C-alpha atoms as an extended CHARMM CRD file, in Angstrom:
* protein
*
       204  EXT
         1         1  UNK       CA             39.0640000000       17.8550000000      -19.6720000000  PROA      1               0.0000000000
         2         2  UNK       CA             39.7690000000       18.9980000000      -15.9650000000  PROA      2               0.0000000000
         3         3  UNK       CA             39.2900000000       16.6960000000      -13.1610000000  PROA      3               0.0000000000
         4         4  UNK       CA             36.0390000000       17.2890000000      -11.2920000000  PROA      4               0.0000000000
         5         5  UNK       CA             36.3740000000       19.2380000000       -7.8750000000  PROA      5               0.0000000000
         6         6  UNK       CA             34.1030000000       20.3340000000       -5.1670000000  PROA      6               0.0000000000
         7         7  UNK       CA             33.7370000000       23.7590000000       -6.6010000000  PROA      7               0.0000000000
         8         8  UNK       CA             32.4430000000       22.3450000000       -9.5960000000  PROA      8               0.0000000000
         9         9  UNK       CA             30.1690000000       19.7980000000       -7.9220000000  PROA      9               0.0000000000
        10        10  UNK       CA             28.7370000000       22.7150000000       -5.6410000000  PROA      10              0.0000000000
        11        11  UNK       CA             27.9480000000       24.8180000000       -9.0620000000  PROA      11              0.0000000000
        12        12  UNK       CA             26.1890000000       22.2560000000      -10.9340000000  PROA      12              0.0000000000
        13        13  UNK       CA             24.0640000000       21.8130000000       -7.3440000000  PROA      13              0.0000000000
        14        14  UNK       CA             23.2150000000       25.2830000000       -7.4610000000  PROA      14              0.0000000000
        15        15  UNK       CA             24.4270000000       25.4660000000       -3.7670000000  PROA      15              0.0000000000
        16        16  UNK       CA             25.1430000000       29.2590000000       -3.8470000000  PROA      16              0.0000000000
        17        17  UNK       CA             21.6380000000       29.9270000000       -3.6370000000  PROA      17              0.0000000000
        18        18  UNK       CA             20.9630000000       27.8490000000       -0.3620000000  PROA      18              0.0000000000
        19        19  UNK       CA             21.1000000000       28.4310000000        2.9990000000  PROA      19              0.0000000000
        20        20  UNK       CA             24.1580000000       28.3520000000        5.3480000000  PROA      20              0.0000000000
        21        21  UNK       CA             23.1560000000       24.8860000000        6.4180000000  PROA      21              0.0000000000
        22        22  UNK       CA             22.2490000000       23.6500000000        3.0780000000  PROA      22              0.0000000000
        23        23  UNK       CA             25.5660000000       24.7090000000        1.6410000000  PROA      23              0.0000000000
        24        24  UNK       CA             27.5010000000       23.2180000000        4.4310000000  PROA      24              0.0000000000
        25        25  UNK       CA             25.2330000000       19.8000000000        3.8390000000  PROA      25              0.0000000000
        26        26  UNK       CA             25.9870000000       20.0820000000        0.2500000000  PROA      26              0.0000000000
        27        27  UNK       CA             30.0060000000       20.2660000000        0.8320000000  PROA      27              0.0000000000
        28        28  UNK       CA             29.8110000000       17.3090000000        3.0230000000  PROA      28              0.0000000000
        29        29  UNK       CA             27.7350000000       15.4850000000        0.1710000000  PROA      29              0.0000000000
        30        30  UNK       CA             29.9640000000       16.8690000000       -2.4950000000  PROA      30              0.0000000000
        31        31  UNK       CA             33.0790000000       15.8610000000       -0.8870000000  PROA      31              0.0000000000
        32        32  UNK       CA             31.4360000000       12.2340000000       -0.2630000000  PROA      32              0.0000000000
        33        33  UNK       CA             30.7040000000       11.9530000000       -4.0760000000  PROA      33              0.0000000000
        34        34  UNK       CA             34.2060000000       12.8330000000       -4.8060000000  PROA      34              0.0000000000
        35        35  UNK       CA             35.7390000000       10.0390000000       -2.7410000000  PROA      35              0.0000000000
        36        36  UNK       CA             32.7850000000        7.5420000000       -3.4040000000  PROA      36              0.0000000000
        37        37  UNK       CA             33.1330000000        7.6050000000       -7.3230000000  PROA      37              0.0000000000
        38        38  UNK       CA             36.9000000000        8.2020000000       -7.4620000000  PROA      38              0.0000000000
        39        39  UNK       CA             38.2720000000        5.7210000000       -9.6900000000  PROA      39              0.0000000000
        40        40  UNK       CA             34.8480000000        4.4310000000      -11.1320000000  PROA      40              0.0000000000
        41        41  UNK       CA             34.1770000000        4.7810000000      -14.9310000000  PROA      41              0.0000000000
        42        42  UNK       CA             30.9530000000        4.1570000000      -17.0660000000  PROA      42              0.0000000000
        43        43  UNK       CA             31.1740000000        1.6730000000      -19.6340000000  PROA      43              0.0000000000
        44        44  UNK       CA             31.6240000000        4.5630000000      -22.1450000000  PROA      44              0.0000000000
        45        45  UNK       CA             35.1960000000        5.2690000000      -20.4200000000  PROA      45              0.0000000000
        46        46  UNK       CA             34.0220000000        8.5360000000      -18.6050000000  PROA      46              0.0000000000
        47        47  UNK       CA             34.2530000000        9.1580000000      -15.1450000000  PROA      47              0.0000000000
        48        48  UNK       CA             31.3270000000        8.0260000000      -12.9650000000  PROA      48              0.0000000000
        49        49  UNK       CA             30.8020000000       11.3240000000      -11.1740000000  PROA      49              0.0000000000
        50        50  UNK       CA             29.7970000000       12.9340000000      -14.6890000000  PROA      50              0.0000000000
        51        51  UNK       CA             26.6080000000       10.7830000000      -14.5390000000  PROA      51              0.0000000000
        52        52  UNK       CA             25.1090000000       12.0060000000      -11.4680000000  PROA      52              0.0000000000
        53        53  UNK       CA             25.9720000000       15.6830000000      -12.2290000000  PROA      53              0.0000000000
        54        54  UNK       CA             24.1490000000       15.2570000000      -15.3660000000  PROA      54              0.0000000000
        55        55  UNK       CA             21.0300000000       13.9900000000      -13.6760000000  PROA      55              0.0000000000
        56        56  UNK       CA             21.4100000000       16.8860000000      -11.0080000000  PROA      56              0.0000000000
        57        57  UNK       CA             21.3610000000       19.0840000000      -14.2620000000  PROA      57              0.0000000000
        58        58  UNK       CA             18.3850000000       17.2800000000      -15.9060000000  PROA      58              0.0000000000
        59        59  UNK       CA             16.3560000000       17.6940000000      -12.8930000000  PROA      59              0.0000000000
        60        60  UNK       CA             17.0150000000       21.3740000000      -12.1400000000  PROA      60              0.0000000000
        61        61  UNK       CA             16.7280000000       22.3520000000      -15.7690000000  PROA      61              0.0000000000
        62        62  UNK       CA             14.1490000000       20.1470000000      -17.1940000000  PROA      62              0.0000000000
        63        63  UNK       CA             11.9860000000       19.1140000000      -14.3590000000  PROA      63              0.0000000000
        64        64  UNK       CA             12.5390000000       22.4410000000      -12.2930000000  PROA      64              0.0000000000
        65        65  UNK       CA             13.3970000000       20.6590000000       -9.2310000000  PROA      65              0.0000000000
        66        66  UNK       CA             15.2140000000       23.1040000000       -6.6230000000  PROA      66              0.0000000000
        67        67  UNK       CA             14.6900000000       21.0090000000       -3.2370000000  PROA      67              0.0000000000
        68        68  UNK       CA             18.0540000000       20.4980000000       -1.8440000000  PROA      68              0.0000000000
        69        69  UNK       CA             17.5750000000       16.6640000000       -0.8280000000  PROA      69              0.0000000000
        70        70  UNK       CA             16.4590000000       15.5250000000       -3.9300000000  PROA      70              0.0000000000
        71        71  UNK       CA             19.4260000000       17.0140000000       -5.8190000000  PROA      71              0.0000000000
        72        72  UNK       CA             21.8920000000       15.6510000000       -3.0730000000  PROA      72              0.0000000000
        73        73  UNK       CA             19.9610000000       12.1170000000       -3.5210000000  PROA      73              0.0000000000
        74        74  UNK       CA             20.6490000000       12.3810000000       -7.0760000000  PROA      74              0.0000000000
        75        75  UNK       CA             24.1150000000       13.5030000000       -6.7280000000  PROA      75              0.0000000000
        76        76  UNK       CA             24.7800000000       10.0600000000       -4.5290000000  PROA      76              0.0000000000
        77        77  UNK       CA             22.0340000000        7.9060000000       -5.8250000000  PROA      77              0.0000000000
        78        78  UNK       CA             24.5260000000        5.1420000000       -7.0700000000  PROA      78              0.0000000000
        79        79  UNK       CA             26.9830000000        5.6020000000       -4.3770000000  PROA      79              0.0000000000
        80        80  UNK       CA             26.0860000000        2.2170000000       -2.9400000000  PROA      80              0.0000000000
        81        81  UNK       CA             26.0740000000        0.4880000000       -6.2840000000  PROA      81              0.0000000000
        82        82  UNK       CA             29.4540000000        1.5830000000       -6.9980000000  PROA      82              0.0000000000
        83        83  UNK       CA             30.9400000000        1.2960000000       -3.4060000000  PROA      83              0.0000000000
        84        84  UNK       CA             28.4520000000       -0.5840000000       -1.0680000000  PROA      84              0.0000000000
        85        85  UNK       CA             31.4330000000       -0.4940000000        1.6120000000  PROA      85              0.0000000000
        86        86  UNK       CA             30.7300000000        3.2110000000        1.9750000000  PROA      86              0.0000000000
        87        87  UNK       CA             27.5210000000        3.1300000000        3.6670000000  PROA      87              0.0000000000
        88        88  UNK       CA             28.9840000000        3.7410000000        6.9590000000  PROA      88              0.0000000000
        89        89  UNK       CA             30.5930000000        6.6800000000        5.7560000000  PROA      89              0.0000000000
        90        90  UNK       CA             27.3490000000        8.0390000000        4.3240000000  PROA      90              0.0000000000
        91        91  UNK       CA             25.4860000000        7.2090000000        7.8050000000  PROA      91              0.0000000000
        92        92  UNK       CA             28.0930000000        9.1040000000        9.6360000000  PROA      92              0.0000000000
        93        93  UNK       CA             28.1590000000       12.2050000000        7.4160000000  PROA      93              0.0000000000
        94        94  UNK       CA             24.5520000000       12.4930000000        6.0030000000  PROA      94              0.0000000000
        95        95  UNK       CA             22.5670000000       10.5500000000        8.5720000000  PROA      95              0.0000000000
        96        96  UNK       CA             20.9170000000        7.2650000000        8.6820000000  PROA      96              0.0000000000
        97        97  UNK       CA             17.6490000000        8.3560000000        6.8150000000  PROA      97              0.0000000000
        98        98  UNK       CA             19.7610000000        9.4310000000        4.2090000000  PROA      98              0.0000000000
        99        99  UNK       CA             21.6550000000        6.3380000000        3.6270000000  PROA      99              0.0000000000
       100       100  UNK       CA             18.3830000000        4.2340000000        3.9760000000  PROA      100             0.0000000000
       101       101  UNK       CA             17.0030000000        6.1450000000        1.1480000000  PROA      101             0.0000000000
       102       102  UNK       CA             19.8690000000        5.4590000000       -0.8170000000  PROA      102             0.0000000000
       103       103  UNK       CA             19.7670000000        1.6820000000        0.1420000000  PROA      103             0.0000000000
       104       104  UNK       CA             15.8310000000        1.5860000000       -1.2140000000  PROA      104             0.0000000000
       105       105  UNK       CA             17.0610000000        3.0200000000       -4.5260000000  PROA      105             0.0000000000
       106       106  UNK       CA             19.8110000000        0.2440000000       -5.2630000000  PROA      106             0.0000000000
       107       107  UNK       CA             19.3820000000       -3.1690000000       -6.3300000000  PROA      107             0.0000000000
       108       108  UNK       CA             20.0510000000       -5.9560000000       -3.7660000000  PROA      108             0.0000000000
       109       109  UNK       CA             22.6980000000       -7.6480000000       -5.8230000000  PROA      109             0.0000000000
       110       110  UNK       CA             24.7540000000       -4.5560000000       -5.8540000000  PROA      110             0.0000000000
       111       111  UNK       CA             24.4970000000       -4.0350000000       -1.9810000000  PROA      111             0.0000000000
       112       112  UNK       CA             25.2050000000       -7.6760000000       -1.5910000000  PROA      112             0.0000000000
       113       113  UNK       CA             28.3990000000       -7.3760000000       -4.0440000000  PROA      113             0.0000000000
       114       114  UNK       CA             27.4250000000      -10.4790000000       -5.8580000000  PROA      114             0.0000000000
       115       115  UNK       CA             26.4310000000      -11.5060000000       -9.5840000000  PROA      115             0.0000000000
       116       116  UNK       CA             22.9150000000      -10.9260000000      -10.3740000000  PROA      116             0.0000000000
       117       117  UNK       CA             20.6390000000      -13.9430000000      -10.3820000000  PROA      117             0.0000000000
       118       118  UNK       CA             17.3320000000      -15.0550000000      -11.0370000000  PROA      118             0.0000000000
       119       119  UNK       CA             14.6330000000      -13.2920000000       -9.6590000000  PROA      119             0.0000000000
       120       120  UNK       CA             16.8090000000      -10.1890000000       -8.9170000000  PROA      120             0.0000000000
       121       121  UNK       CA             15.1650000000       -8.1230000000      -11.8420000000  PROA      121             0.0000000000
       122       122  UNK       CA             11.6720000000       -8.9090000000      -10.4780000000  PROA      122             0.0000000000
       123       123  UNK       CA             12.8700000000       -7.8500000000       -6.7540000000  PROA      123             0.0000000000
       124       124  UNK       CA             14.2810000000       -4.7930000000       -8.2800000000  PROA      124             0.0000000000
       125       125  UNK       CA             11.0590000000       -3.6400000000      -10.2190000000  PROA      125             0.0000000000
       126       126  UNK       CA              9.0910000000       -4.0340000000       -7.1790000000  PROA      126             0.0000000000
       127       127  UNK       CA             11.7710000000       -2.1800000000       -5.1460000000  PROA      127             0.0000000000
       128       128  UNK       CA             11.5630000000        0.7360000000       -7.4210000000  PROA      128             0.0000000000
       129       129  UNK       CA              7.5990000000        0.7730000000       -7.6970000000  PROA      129             0.0000000000
       130       130  UNK       CA              7.6530000000        1.0860000000       -3.7800000000  PROA      130             0.0000000000
       131       131  UNK       CA              9.7750000000        4.2250000000       -3.7200000000  PROA      131             0.0000000000
       132       132  UNK       CA              8.2460000000        7.5020000000       -2.5510000000  PROA      132             0.0000000000
       133       133  UNK       CA              7.6670000000        9.9640000000       -5.1620000000  PROA      133             0.0000000000
       134       134  UNK       CA             10.7120000000       12.1330000000       -4.5470000000  PROA      134             0.0000000000
       135       135  UNK       CA             12.9750000000        9.0700000000       -4.6200000000  PROA      135             0.0000000000
       136       136  UNK       CA             11.2580000000        7.4940000000       -7.7480000000  PROA      136             0.0000000000
       137       137  UNK       CA             11.6930000000       10.8720000000       -9.5030000000  PROA      137             0.0000000000
       138       138  UNK       CA             15.6170000000       10.4390000000       -8.9960000000  PROA      138             0.0000000000
       139       139  UNK       CA             15.3930000000        7.0480000000      -10.1760000000  PROA      139             0.0000000000
       140       140  UNK       CA             13.3210000000        7.8930000000      -13.2460000000  PROA      140             0.0000000000
       141       141  UNK       CA             15.7970000000       10.9880000000      -13.9570000000  PROA      141             0.0000000000
       142       142  UNK       CA             18.5820000000        8.1070000000      -14.0560000000  PROA      142             0.0000000000
       143       143  UNK       CA             17.0340000000        5.8380000000      -16.2180000000  PROA      143             0.0000000000
       144       144  UNK       CA             16.2370000000        9.0510000000      -18.6310000000  PROA      144             0.0000000000
       145       145  UNK       CA             19.9590000000        9.7620000000      -18.6350000000  PROA      145             0.0000000000
       146       146  UNK       CA             20.9460000000        6.2680000000      -19.4500000000  PROA      146             0.0000000000
       147       147  UNK       CA             18.7030000000        6.3580000000      -22.2040000000  PROA      147             0.0000000000
       148       148  UNK       CA             19.8300000000        9.5170000000      -23.8130000000  PROA      148             0.0000000000
       149       149  UNK       CA             23.5370000000        8.2420000000      -23.0630000000  PROA      149             0.0000000000
       150       150  UNK       CA             22.7730000000        4.9710000000      -25.0030000000  PROA      150             0.0000000000
       151       151  UNK       CA             24.3550000000        6.1370000000      -28.2190000000  PROA      151             0.0000000000
       152       152  UNK       CA             27.7410000000        6.4810000000      -26.4780000000  PROA      152             0.0000000000
       153       153  UNK       CA             27.7200000000        2.6950000000      -25.0240000000  PROA      153             0.0000000000
       154       154  UNK       CA             29.8780000000        0.0950000000      -26.9150000000  PROA      154             0.0000000000
       155       155  UNK       CA             27.6990000000       -2.6450000000      -25.2240000000  PROA      155             0.0000000000
       156       156  UNK       CA             24.6250000000       -3.2570000000      -27.5850000000  PROA      156             0.0000000000
       157       157  UNK       CA             23.3160000000       -5.9280000000      -25.2890000000  PROA      157             0.0000000000
       158       158  UNK       CA             22.9930000000       -3.0720000000      -22.7410000000  PROA      158             0.0000000000
       159       159  UNK       CA             21.0850000000       -0.8760000000      -25.3960000000  PROA      159             0.0000000000
       160       160  UNK       CA             18.4470000000       -3.3200000000      -26.0330000000  PROA      160             0.0000000000
       161       161  UNK       CA             17.8970000000       -4.2180000000      -22.4260000000  PROA      161             0.0000000000
       162       162  UNK       CA             17.2740000000       -0.5240000000      -21.6120000000  PROA      162             0.0000000000
       163       163  UNK       CA             14.9980000000        0.0790000000      -24.5500000000  PROA      163             0.0000000000
       164       164  UNK       CA             12.9760000000       -2.9830000000      -23.5680000000  PROA      164             0.0000000000
       165       165  UNK       CA             12.7950000000       -2.0930000000      -20.0340000000  PROA      165             0.0000000000
       166       166  UNK       CA             11.6730000000        1.3380000000      -20.9630000000  PROA      166             0.0000000000
       167       167  UNK       CA              8.5240000000       -0.0050000000      -22.7670000000  PROA      167             0.0000000000
       168       168  UNK       CA              7.7640000000       -2.6480000000      -20.3790000000  PROA      168             0.0000000000
       169       169  UNK       CA              8.6570000000       -1.2630000000      -16.9120000000  PROA      169             0.0000000000
       170       170  UNK       CA              9.7810000000        2.2700000000      -16.7160000000  PROA      170             0.0000000000
       171       171  UNK       CA              7.4020000000        4.1010000000      -19.0260000000  PROA      171             0.0000000000
       172       172  UNK       CA              4.2070000000        2.2620000000      -17.4050000000  PROA      172             0.0000000000
       173       173  UNK       CA              5.8230000000        3.0130000000      -13.9020000000  PROA      173             0.0000000000
       174       174  UNK       CA              6.1850000000        6.6690000000      -14.7730000000  PROA      174             0.0000000000
       175       175  UNK       CA              2.6710000000        6.8860000000      -16.1810000000  PROA      175             0.0000000000
       176       176  UNK       CA              1.1090000000        5.5280000000      -12.9640000000  PROA      176             0.0000000000
       177       177  UNK       CA              2.9210000000        7.9510000000      -10.8780000000  PROA      177             0.0000000000
       178       178  UNK       CA              2.6950000000       10.9450000000      -13.1320000000  PROA      178             0.0000000000
       179       179  UNK       CA             -0.3180000000       12.3380000000      -11.1130000000  PROA      179             0.0000000000
       180       180  UNK       CA              1.5820000000       12.1920000000       -7.8070000000  PROA      180             0.0000000000
       181       181  UNK       CA              3.3770000000       15.5770000000       -8.5490000000  PROA      181             0.0000000000
       182       182  UNK       CA              4.1130000000       18.2860000000      -11.2330000000  PROA      182             0.0000000000
       183       183  UNK       CA              7.7370000000       16.9090000000      -11.3930000000  PROA      183             0.0000000000
       184       184  UNK       CA              6.8090000000       13.1010000000      -12.1080000000  PROA      184             0.0000000000
       185       185  UNK       CA              4.2700000000       14.3860000000      -14.7850000000  PROA      185             0.0000000000
       186       186  UNK       CA              7.0120000000       16.3480000000      -16.3460000000  PROA      186             0.0000000000
       187       187  UNK       CA              9.3260000000       13.0880000000      -16.1500000000  PROA      187             0.0000000000
       188       188  UNK       CA              6.7960000000       11.0350000000      -17.8210000000  PROA      188             0.0000000000
       189       189  UNK       CA              6.4430000000       13.4750000000      -20.5860000000  PROA      189             0.0000000000
       190       190  UNK       CA             10.4270000000       13.3210000000      -21.0940000000  PROA      190             0.0000000000
       191       191  UNK       CA             10.4590000000        9.4210000000      -20.8010000000  PROA      191             0.0000000000
       192       192  UNK       CA              7.7030000000        9.1400000000      -23.2370000000  PROA      192             0.0000000000
       193       193  UNK       CA              9.4030000000       11.4890000000      -25.7100000000  PROA      193             0.0000000000
       194       194  UNK       CA             12.5990000000        9.1320000000      -25.2960000000  PROA      194             0.0000000000
       195       195  UNK       CA             10.4810000000        6.2930000000      -25.8660000000  PROA      195             0.0000000000
       196       196  UNK       CA              8.9460000000        7.7930000000      -29.2230000000  PROA      196             0.0000000000
       197       197  UNK       CA             12.4110000000        8.8870000000      -30.5370000000  PROA      197             0.0000000000
       198       198  UNK       CA             13.8340000000        5.4940000000      -30.1270000000  PROA      198             0.0000000000
       199       199  UNK       CA             11.0420000000        3.9200000000      -31.7530000000  PROA      199             0.0000000000
       200       200  UNK       CA             11.3950000000        5.8720000000      -34.5470000000  PROA      200             0.0000000000
       201       201  UNK       CA             14.9880000000        5.3510000000      -35.0230000000  PROA      201             0.0000000000
       202       202  UNK       CA             13.9800000000        1.6360000000      -35.0970000000  PROA      202             0.0000000000
       203       203  UNK       CA             11.6310000000        1.7230000000      -37.7740000000  PROA      203             0.0000000000
       204       204  UNK       CA             12.2670000000        0.6090000000      -41.3940000000  PROA      204             0.0000000000
């Protein structure tokens, strides 16, 4: 597979249909994504940038999201997780409000570059539940793509954790938020379908 370049990122974003200012912002965000995710891979061994690009496609095609800032958030949603030191660069090029949204979407132990400790999971759940609707939509899309990608993950413990958290946190969270927007309603439907699919797979 050819390396992902800026033109590919802009194509996935659908930036050709955006205004001149939006296209300029997309180019900046795309260049940052290429820089921040460079050298990082998922546990499946695939380039990390494939993951946010898949989330953008999910949001645009299955949820019918067209808002530029939501798609750019999806592109960079894991930037501070994989490279917390990139925050200053994000602030410089995309603005402090955008970087603040990314901080709110990132677990504290990732921001602080330390191992996960007791209490971190509870704090992370509260942090996600406090997200505004658009940012929560991106975080739920991230979880949905992770769930769909579990079959390719060699980490069985990760698979068990993701399926358990779908049932006891993400699906209830999506259910509570489904009335906030048509996009969140659609996301709840997709997450519920994923829950049903995995539940059927483990039945004897």
